[in-house]
Amino acid sequence: MTACLFALATMTEFAQTPVPSSASPSPPASSSLPAPAPIQISRRLIVIDPAHGGIDSGSQISDTTVEKDVTLALAFRLRAMLTARGFTVVMTRDADTPAEPDATGSALTLDGRAGIANHAHAAACLLLHATGSGNGVHLYSSQLDATAGEPPVAPWLTAQAAWVPQSQLLKKQFAAALTRAEIPLVTSSASVRPMDSLTCPALVIELAPQSDDADSINGTDYQQRVALAIAGSLLFWQNQVQPPARIAAAAAGYTAPASSAGAQP
Amino acid sequence: MIQRHQRIVFWCLILCVVGMGIILAAERQRGRDRIAALAADQTPLDAPTAMTEAVTLDLANDDDGTIAATTRQIALPEEVNARARALIEHLVAEYALPGSPHPLPPGSAVAEVFLLPLPVVGYAADTSSAPTSDGGFKATLPVASADPNALQAKQPGGELAVIDLRSTFVNQHPSGVEVESLTMRSILGTLHANLPQIEQVRFLVDGQARETLAGHADLLRTYPARDTTTSTNEGP
């Protein structure tokens, strides 16, 4: 009886796993399927995601400052400077509450933010955060291992993997620009939701106070210098960004999944 | 004139007083001996049968976003699951000390740590074996998942560590990309340094999947256990 239950449980688990069919093997990619064209991106479109908002205040930076307000203030400055340089800017929220609440009226989820960014096909996706620890700007790219190209259906939680080389290149350009602006800098990699689900060059930009005073994070001049350095760097980036090659379905070993869980929406 | 029975009662009471005095003195001495024995025993309470050993802790620093390897003499349990749990508890205890460069709330952080051999396999009934009286099969066969994204071992004997964090620790953890990322990298690096058979790590909170640690660091993905001291501040 126990073995029977065990077998049933195993069958249920594997029933949803796509298994390559041995009866009709897929032909090699080089023989019949042309390599898909790279994804078209809008070189003058930037997505800005001011993190948190609404009931999600983020971290408490000081007695009077919360993260959601700092990220929104920096996003407004950045949007103004990018628009002045001819960019189109898509923001995931432009008020305290997220821009597009779902049907139930609740706050936009992290996956919802990634969905907005992925549909835009932007040249860069900037996730703005703020913290009370450290000084200057902390730049993070994804911790995922880079893949050779983008599969036909990217797993939702690792969709950024194909874009990691571009994200790291963008991080270097931002780092150089911020260093020139004499802003203290920490660069590293991190796994921050929803960066790993983005299909665009994506960075987390975490703003820390300018000095030991936590409220110095709200300084107009300070935020202006950071936004100027980033906007100037993106002016050069629009001509350098290259979407990753797309991997043919057969070369990726892809077969139609039994369920859409984990695939891009 | 004191009567005879009164003298007997008097001397009985005297005997009782002397007896109680002797008993109290003996108990007092036993208590002192027990306290003296406890003071002389330096073995940590969590591993009374183990000797201390050199353990590498990857300690984070919020000021510069770095992680540095530090050696400590710690007694750890022999059993590997308990060993992994004790390592993380000692790591968090370091961060709870006053003046820590990466301050975290005190208290227990981990409910359990489970180590699973990779690849993670399912089991199917062995139809070639004789059926049991109730219609089931006697034997089961391990079946590897056909999913190309299934967790695989890079080296023979590689294991997946599932760390079940306590919600009391997670809910009090400071919020921020850097501080949360440093905690995660510190745990991953410490496990990798002391238990190299751990190749991948998953995090749960009170036995459930949770989206983020404190609003930023991703807790849904599987992390590779690797040396995090070399991948700190990369510089421009």
mmCIF file with all atom_site columns, N, CA and C in Angstrom, chain B residues 189-229:
data_model
loop_
_atom_site.group_PDB
_atom_site.id
_atom_site.type_symbol
_atom_site.label_atom_id
_atom_site.label_alt_id
_atom_site.label_comp_id
_atom_site.label_asym_id
_atom_site.label_entity_id
_atom_site.label_seq_id
_atom_site.pdbx_PDB_ins_code
_atom_site.Cartn_x
_atom_site.Cartn_y
_atom_site.Cartn_z
_atom_site.occupancy
_atom_site.B_iso_or_equiv
_atom_site.pdbx_formal_charge
_atom_site.auth_seq_id
_atom_site.auth_comp_id
_atom_site.auth_asym_id
_atom_site.auth_atom_id
_atom_site.pdbx_PDB_model_num
ATOM 1   N N  . GLY B 1 189 ? 28.964 31.702 2.022  1.00 0.00 ? 189 GLY B N  1
ATOM 2   C CA . GLY B 1 189 ? 30.412 31.546 2.082  1.00 0.00 ? 189 GLY B CA 1
ATOM 3   C C  . GLY B 1 189 ? 30.857 30.708 3.261  1.00 0.00 ? 189 GLY B C  1
ATOM 4   N N  . THR B 1 190 ? 30.202 30.889 4.419  1.00 0.00 ? 190 THR B N  1
ATOM 5   C CA . THR B 1 190 ? 30.553 30.116 5.613  1.00 0.00 ? 190 THR B CA 1
ATOM 6   C C  . THR B 1 190 ? 30.238 28.637 5.411  1.00 0.00 ? 190 THR B C  1
ATOM 7   N N  . LEU B 1 191 ? 29.091 28.332 4.825  1.00 0.00 ? 191 LEU B N  1
ATOM 8   C CA . LEU B 1 191 ? 28.759 26.928 4.553  1.00 0.00 ? 191 LEU B CA 1
ATOM 9   C C  . LEU B 1 191 ? 29.752 26.320 3.570  1.00 0.00 ? 191 LEU B C  1
ATOM 10  N N  . HIS B 1 192 ? 30.106 27.078 2.540  1.00 0.00 ? 192 HIS B N  1
ATOM 11  C CA . HIS B 1 192 ? 31.033 26.561 1.527  1.00 0.00 ? 192 HIS B CA 1
ATOM 12  C C  . HIS B 1 192 ? 32.414 26.295 2.133  1.00 0.00 ? 192 HIS B C  1
ATOM 13  N N  . ALA B 1 193 ? 32.847 27.180 3.032  1.00 0.00 ? 193 ALA B N  1
ATOM 14  C CA . ALA B 1 193 ? 34.186 27.042 3.604  1.00 0.00 ? 193 ALA B CA 1
ATOM 15  C C  . ALA B 1 193 ? 34.290 25.835 4.541  1.00 0.00 ? 193 ALA B C  1
ATOM 16  N N  . ASN B 1 194 ? 33.219 25.520 5.228  1.00 0.00 ? 194 ASN B N  1
ATOM 17  C CA . ASN B 1 194 ? 33.289 24.461 6.245  1.00 0.00 ? 194 ASN B CA 1
ATOM 18  C C  . ASN B 1 194 ? 32.644 23.151 5.821  1.00 0.00 ? 194 ASN B C  1
ATOM 19  N N  . LEU B 1 195 ? 31.707 23.206 4.907  1.00 0.00 ? 195 LEU B N  1
ATOM 20  C CA . LEU B 1 195 ? 31.043 21.989 4.417  1.00 0.00 ? 195 LEU B CA 1
ATOM 21  C C  . LEU B 1 195 ? 31.087 22.027 2.888  1.00 0.00 ? 195 LEU B C  1
ATOM 22  N N  . PRO B 1 196 ? 32.232 21.703 2.302  1.00 0.00 ? 196 PRO B N  1
ATOM 23  C CA . PRO B 1 196 ? 32.386 21.874 0.843  1.00 0.00 ? 196 PRO B CA 1
ATOM 24  C C  . PRO B 1 196 ? 31.485 20.972 0.014  1.00 0.00 ? 196 PRO B C  1
ATOM 25  N N  . GLN B 1 197 ? 30.894 19.951 0.637  1.00 0.00 ? 197 GLN B N  1
ATOM 26  C CA . GLN B 1 197 ? 29.985 19.096 -0.136 1.00 0.00 ? 197 GLN B CA 1
ATOM 27  C C  . GLN B 1 197 ? 28.686 19.810 -0.477 1.00 0.00 ? 197 GLN B C  1
ATOM 28  N N  . ILE B 1 198 ? 28.394 20.931 0.214  1.00 0.00 ? 198 ILE B N  1
ATOM 29  C CA . ILE B 1 198 ? 27.178 21.697 -0.097 1.00 0.00 ? 198 ILE B CA 1
ATOM 30  C C  . ILE B 1 198 ? 27.442 22.530 -1.343 1.00 0.00 ? 198 ILE B C  1
ATOM 31  N N  . GLU B 1 199 ? 26.693 22.238 -2.400 1.00 0.00 ? 199 GLU B N  1
ATOM 32  C CA . GLU B 1 199 ? 26.878 22.943 -3.667 1.00 0.00 ? 199 GLU B CA 1
ATOM 33  C C  . GLU B 1 199 ? 25.800 24.006 -3.903 1.00 0.00 ? 199 GLU B C  1
ATOM 34  N N  . GLN B 1 200 ? 24.595 23.730 -3.400 1.00 0.00 ? 200 GLN B N  1
ATOM 35  C CA . GLN B 1 200 ? 23.494 24.666 -3.644 1.00 0.00 ? 200 GLN B CA 1
ATOM 36  C C  . GLN B 1 200 ? 22.698 24.845 -2.352 1.00 0.00 ? 200 GLN B C  1
ATOM 37  N N  . VAL B 1 201 ? 22.062 26.000 -2.251 1.00 0.00 ? 201 VAL B N  1
ATOM 38  C CA . VAL B 1 201 ? 21.350 26.336 -1.013 1.00 0.00 ? 201 VAL B CA 1
ATOM 39  C C  . VAL B 1 201 ? 19.985 26.927 -1.349 1.00 0.00 ? 201 VAL B C  1
ATOM 40  N N  . ARG B 1 202 ? 18.950 26.443 -0.683 1.00 0.00 ? 202 ARG B N  1
ATOM 41  C CA . ARG B 1 202 ? 17.615 27.031 -0.768 1.00 0.00 ? 202 ARG B CA 1
ATOM 42  C C  . ARG B 1 202 ? 17.222 27.549 0.613  1.00 0.00 ? 202 ARG B C  1
ATOM 43  N N  . PHE B 1 203 ? 16.440 28.616 0.639  1.00 0.00 ? 203 PHE B N  1
ATOM 44  C CA . PHE B 1 203 ? 16.009 29.193 1.911  1.00 0.00 ? 203 PHE B CA 1
ATOM 45  C C  . PHE B 1 203 ? 14.486 29.080 2.054  1.00 0.00 ? 203 PHE B C  1
ATOM 46  N N  . LEU B 1 204 ? 14.035 28.730 3.233  1.00 0.00 ? 204 LEU B N  1
ATOM 47  C CA . LEU B 1 204 ? 12.621 28.762 3.594  1.00 0.00 ? 204 LEU B CA 1
ATOM 48  C C  . LEU B 1 204 ? 12.480 29.622 4.852  1.00 0.00 ? 204 LEU B C  1
ATOM 49  N N  . VAL B 1 205 ? 11.278 30.080 5.112  1.00 0.00 ? 205 VAL B N  1
ATOM 50  C CA . VAL B 1 205 ? 10.999 30.812 6.353  1.00 0.00 ? 205 VAL B CA 1
ATOM 51  C C  . VAL B 1 205 ? 9.824  30.121 7.030  1.00 0.00 ? 205 VAL B C  1
ATOM 52  N N  . ASP B 1 206 ? 10.064 29.572 8.195  1.00 0.00 ? 206 ASP B N  1
ATOM 53  C CA . ASP B 1 206 ? 9.057  28.783 8.918  1.00 0.00 ? 206 ASP B CA 1
ATOM 54  C C  . ASP B 1 206 ? 8.465  27.693 8.022  1.00 0.00 ? 206 ASP B C  1
ATOM 55  N N  . GLY B 1 207 ? 9.303  27.077 7.226  1.00 0.00 ? 207 GLY B N  1
ATOM 56  C CA . GLY B 1 207 ? 8.871  25.970 6.378  1.00 0.00 ? 207 GLY B CA 1
ATOM 57  C C  . GLY B 1 207 ? 8.173  26.371 5.100  1.00 0.00 ? 207 GLY B C  1
ATOM 58  N N  . GLN B 1 208 ? 8.040  27.668 4.842  1.00 0.00 ? 208 GLN B N  1
ATOM 59  C CA . GLN B 1 208 ? 7.335  28.139 3.648  1.00 0.00 ? 208 GLN B CA 1
ATOM 60  C C  . GLN B 1 208 ? 8.278  28.947 2.764  1.00 0.00 ? 208 GLN B C  1
ATOM 61  N N  . ALA B 1 209 ? 8.010  28.918 1.442  1.00 0.00 ? 209 ALA B N  1
ATOM 62  C CA . ALA B 1 209 ? 8.768  29.775 0.532  1.00 0.00 ? 209 ALA B CA 1
ATOM 63  C C  . ALA B 1 209 ? 8.375  31.226 0.775  1.00 0.00 ? 209 ALA B C  1
ATOM 64  N N  . ARG B 1 210 ? 9.337  32.123 0.713  1.00 0.00 ? 210 ARG B N  1
ATOM 65  C CA . ARG B 1 210 ? 9.059  33.547 0.929  1.00 0.00 ? 210 ARG B CA 1
ATOM 66  C C  . ARG B 1 210 ? 9.798  34.328 -0.153 1.00 0.00 ? 210 ARG B C  1
ATOM 67  N N  . GLU B 1 211 ? 9.213  35.437 -0.601 1.00 0.00 ? 211 GLU B N  1
ATOM 68  C CA . GLU B 1 211 ? 9.743  36.151 -1.758 1.00 0.00 ? 211 GLU B CA 1
ATOM 69  C C  . GLU B 1 211 ? 11.092 36.814 -1.466 1.00 0.00 ? 211 GLU B C  1
ATOM 70  N N  . THR B 1 212 ? 11.167 37.519 -0.353 1.00 0.00 ? 212 THR B N  1
ATOM 71  C CA . THR B 1 212 ? 12.403 38.238 -0.046 1.00 0.00 ? 212 THR B CA 1
ATOM 72  C C  . THR B 1 212 ? 12.759 38.085 1.436  1.00 0.00 ? 212 THR B C  1
ATOM 73  N N  . LEU B 1 213 ? 14.025 38.432 1.744  1.00 0.00 ? 213 LEU B N  1
ATOM 74  C CA . LEU B 1 213 ? 14.464 38.352 3.138  1.00 0.00 ? 213 LEU B CA 1
ATOM 75  C C  . LEU B 1 213 ? 13.834 39.481 3.960  1.00 0.00 ? 213 LEU B C  1
ATOM 76  N N  . ALA B 1 214 ? 14.061 40.731 3.542  1.00 0.00 ? 214 ALA B N  1
ATOM 77  C CA . ALA B 1 214 ? 13.437 41.874 4.243  1.00 0.00 ? 214 ALA B CA 1
ATOM 78  C C  . ALA B 1 214 ? 13.037 42.924 3.212  1.00 0.00 ? 214 ALA B C  1
ATOM 79  N N  . GLY B 1 215 ? 12.500 42.451 2.093  1.00 0.00 ? 215 GLY B N  1
ATOM 80  C CA . GLY B 1 215 ? 12.029 43.365 1.053  1.00 0.00 ? 215 GLY B CA 1
ATOM 81  C C  . GLY B 1 215 ? 12.956 43.477 -0.144 1.00 0.00 ? 215 GLY B C  1
ATOM 82  N N  . HIS B 1 216 ? 14.133 42.848 -0.108 1.00 0.00 ? 216 HIS B N  1
ATOM 83  C CA . HIS B 1 216 ? 15.087 43.013 -1.201 1.00 0.00 ? 216 HIS B CA 1
ATOM 84  C C  . HIS B 1 216 ? 15.688 41.691 -1.677 1.00 0.00 ? 216 HIS B C  1
ATOM 85  N N  . ALA B 1 217 ? 16.483 41.027 -0.845 1.00 0.00 ? 217 ALA B N  1
ATOM 86  C CA . ALA B 1 217 ? 17.212 39.825 -1.289 1.00 0.00 ? 217 ALA B CA 1
ATOM 87  C C  . ALA B 1 217 ? 16.242 38.691 -1.623 1.00 0.00 ? 217 ALA B C  1
ATOM 88  N N  . ASP B 1 218 ? 16.455 38.094 -2.782 1.00 0.00 ? 218 ASP B N  1
ATOM 89  C CA . ASP B 1 218 ? 15.556 37.056 -3.303 1.00 0.00 ? 218 ASP B CA 1
ATOM 90  C C  . ASP B 1 218 ? 15.716 35.765 -2.500 1.00 0.00 ? 218 ASP B C  1
ATOM 91  N N  . LEU B 1 219 ? 14.603 35.255 -1.974 1.00 0.00 ? 219 LEU B N  1
ATOM 92  C CA . LEU B 1 219 ? 14.649 33.975 -1.263 1.00 0.00 ? 219 LEU B CA 1
ATOM 93  C C  . LEU B 1 219 ? 14.021 32.841 -2.068 1.00 0.00 ? 219 LEU B C  1
ATOM 94  N N  . LEU B 1 220 ? 13.570 33.144 -3.294 1.00 0.00 ? 220 LEU B N  1
ATOM 95  C CA . LEU B 1 220 ? 12.912 32.098 -4.082 1.00 0.00 ? 220 LEU B CA 1
ATOM 96  C C  . LEU B 1 220 ? 13.898 31.273 -4.897 1.00 0.00 ? 220 LEU B C  1
ATOM 97  N N  . ARG B 1 221 ? 15.057 31.825 -5.209 1.00 0.00 ? 221 ARG B N  1
ATOM 98  C CA . ARG B 1 221 ? 15.990 31.127 -6.101 1.00 0.00 ? 221 ARG B CA 1
ATOM 99  C C  . ARG B 1 221 ? 16.892 30.175 -5.318 1.00 0.00 ? 221 ARG B C  1
ATOM 100 N N  . THR B 1 222 ? 17.532 29.292 -6.066 1.00 0.00 ? 222 THR B N  1
ATOM 101 C CA . THR B 1 222 ? 18.533 28.397 -5.483 1.00 0.00 ? 222 THR B CA 1
ATOM 102 C C  . THR B 1 222 ? 19.903 29.048 -5.654 1.00 0.00 ? 222 THR B C  1
ATOM 103 N N  . TYR B 1 223 ? 20.610 29.187 -4.559 1.00 0.00 ? 223 TYR B N  1
ATOM 104 C CA . TYR B 1 223 ? 21.907 29.866 -4.588 1.00 0.00 ? 223 TYR B CA 1
ATOM 105 C C  . TYR B 1 223 ? 23.036 28.847 -4.684 1.00 0.00 ? 223 TYR B C  1
ATOM 106 N N  . PRO B 1 224 ? 24.066 29.137 -5.475 1.00 0.00 ? 224 PRO B N  1
ATOM 107 C CA . PRO B 1 224 ? 25.251 28.273 -5.442 1.00 0.00 ? 224 PRO B CA 1
ATOM 108 C C  . PRO B 1 224 ? 26.088 28.603 -4.209 1.00 0.00 ? 224 PRO B C  1
ATOM 109 N N  . ALA B 1 225 ? 26.565 27.584 -3.504 1.00 0.00 ? 225 ALA B N  1
ATOM 110 C CA . ALA B 1 225 ? 27.468 27.823 -2.369 1.00 0.00 ? 225 ALA B CA 1
ATOM 111 C C  . ALA B 1 225 ? 28.866 28.012 -2.926 1.00 0.00 ? 225 ALA B C  1
ATOM 112 N N  . ARG B 1 226 ? 29.424 29.160 -2.722 1.00 0.00 ? 226 ARG B N  1
ATOM 113 C CA . ARG B 1 226 ? 30.733 29.472 -3.288 1.00 0.00 ? 226 ARG B CA 1
ATOM 114 C C  . ARG B 1 226 ? 31.484 30.415 -2.364 1.00 0.00 ? 226 ARG B C  1
ATOM 115 N N  . ASP B 1 227 ? 32.767 30.609 -2.675 1.00 0.00 ? 227 ASP B N  1
ATOM 116 C CA . ASP B 1 227 ? 33.593 31.509 -1.877 1.00 0.00 ? 227 ASP B CA 1
ATOM 117 C C  . ASP B 1 227 ? 33.140 32.940 -2.129 1.00 0.00 ? 227 ASP B C  1
ATOM 118 N N  . THR B 1 228 ? 32.529 33.570 -1.144 1.00 0.00 ? 228 THR B N  1
ATOM 119 C CA . THR B 1 228 ? 32.002 34.921 -1.334 1.00 0.00 ? 228 THR B CA 1
ATOM 120 C C  . THR B 1 228 ? 33.015 35.992 -0.942 1.00 0.00 ? 228 THR B C  1
ATOM 121 N N  . THR B 1 229 ? 34.148 35.602 -0.366 1.00 0.00 ? 229 THR B N  1
ATOM 122 C CA . THR B 1 229 ? 35.130 36.618 0.015  1.00 0.00 ? 229 THR B CA 1
ATOM 123 C C  . THR B 1 229 ? 35.836 37.190 -1.213 1.00 0.00 ? 229 THR B C  1
#
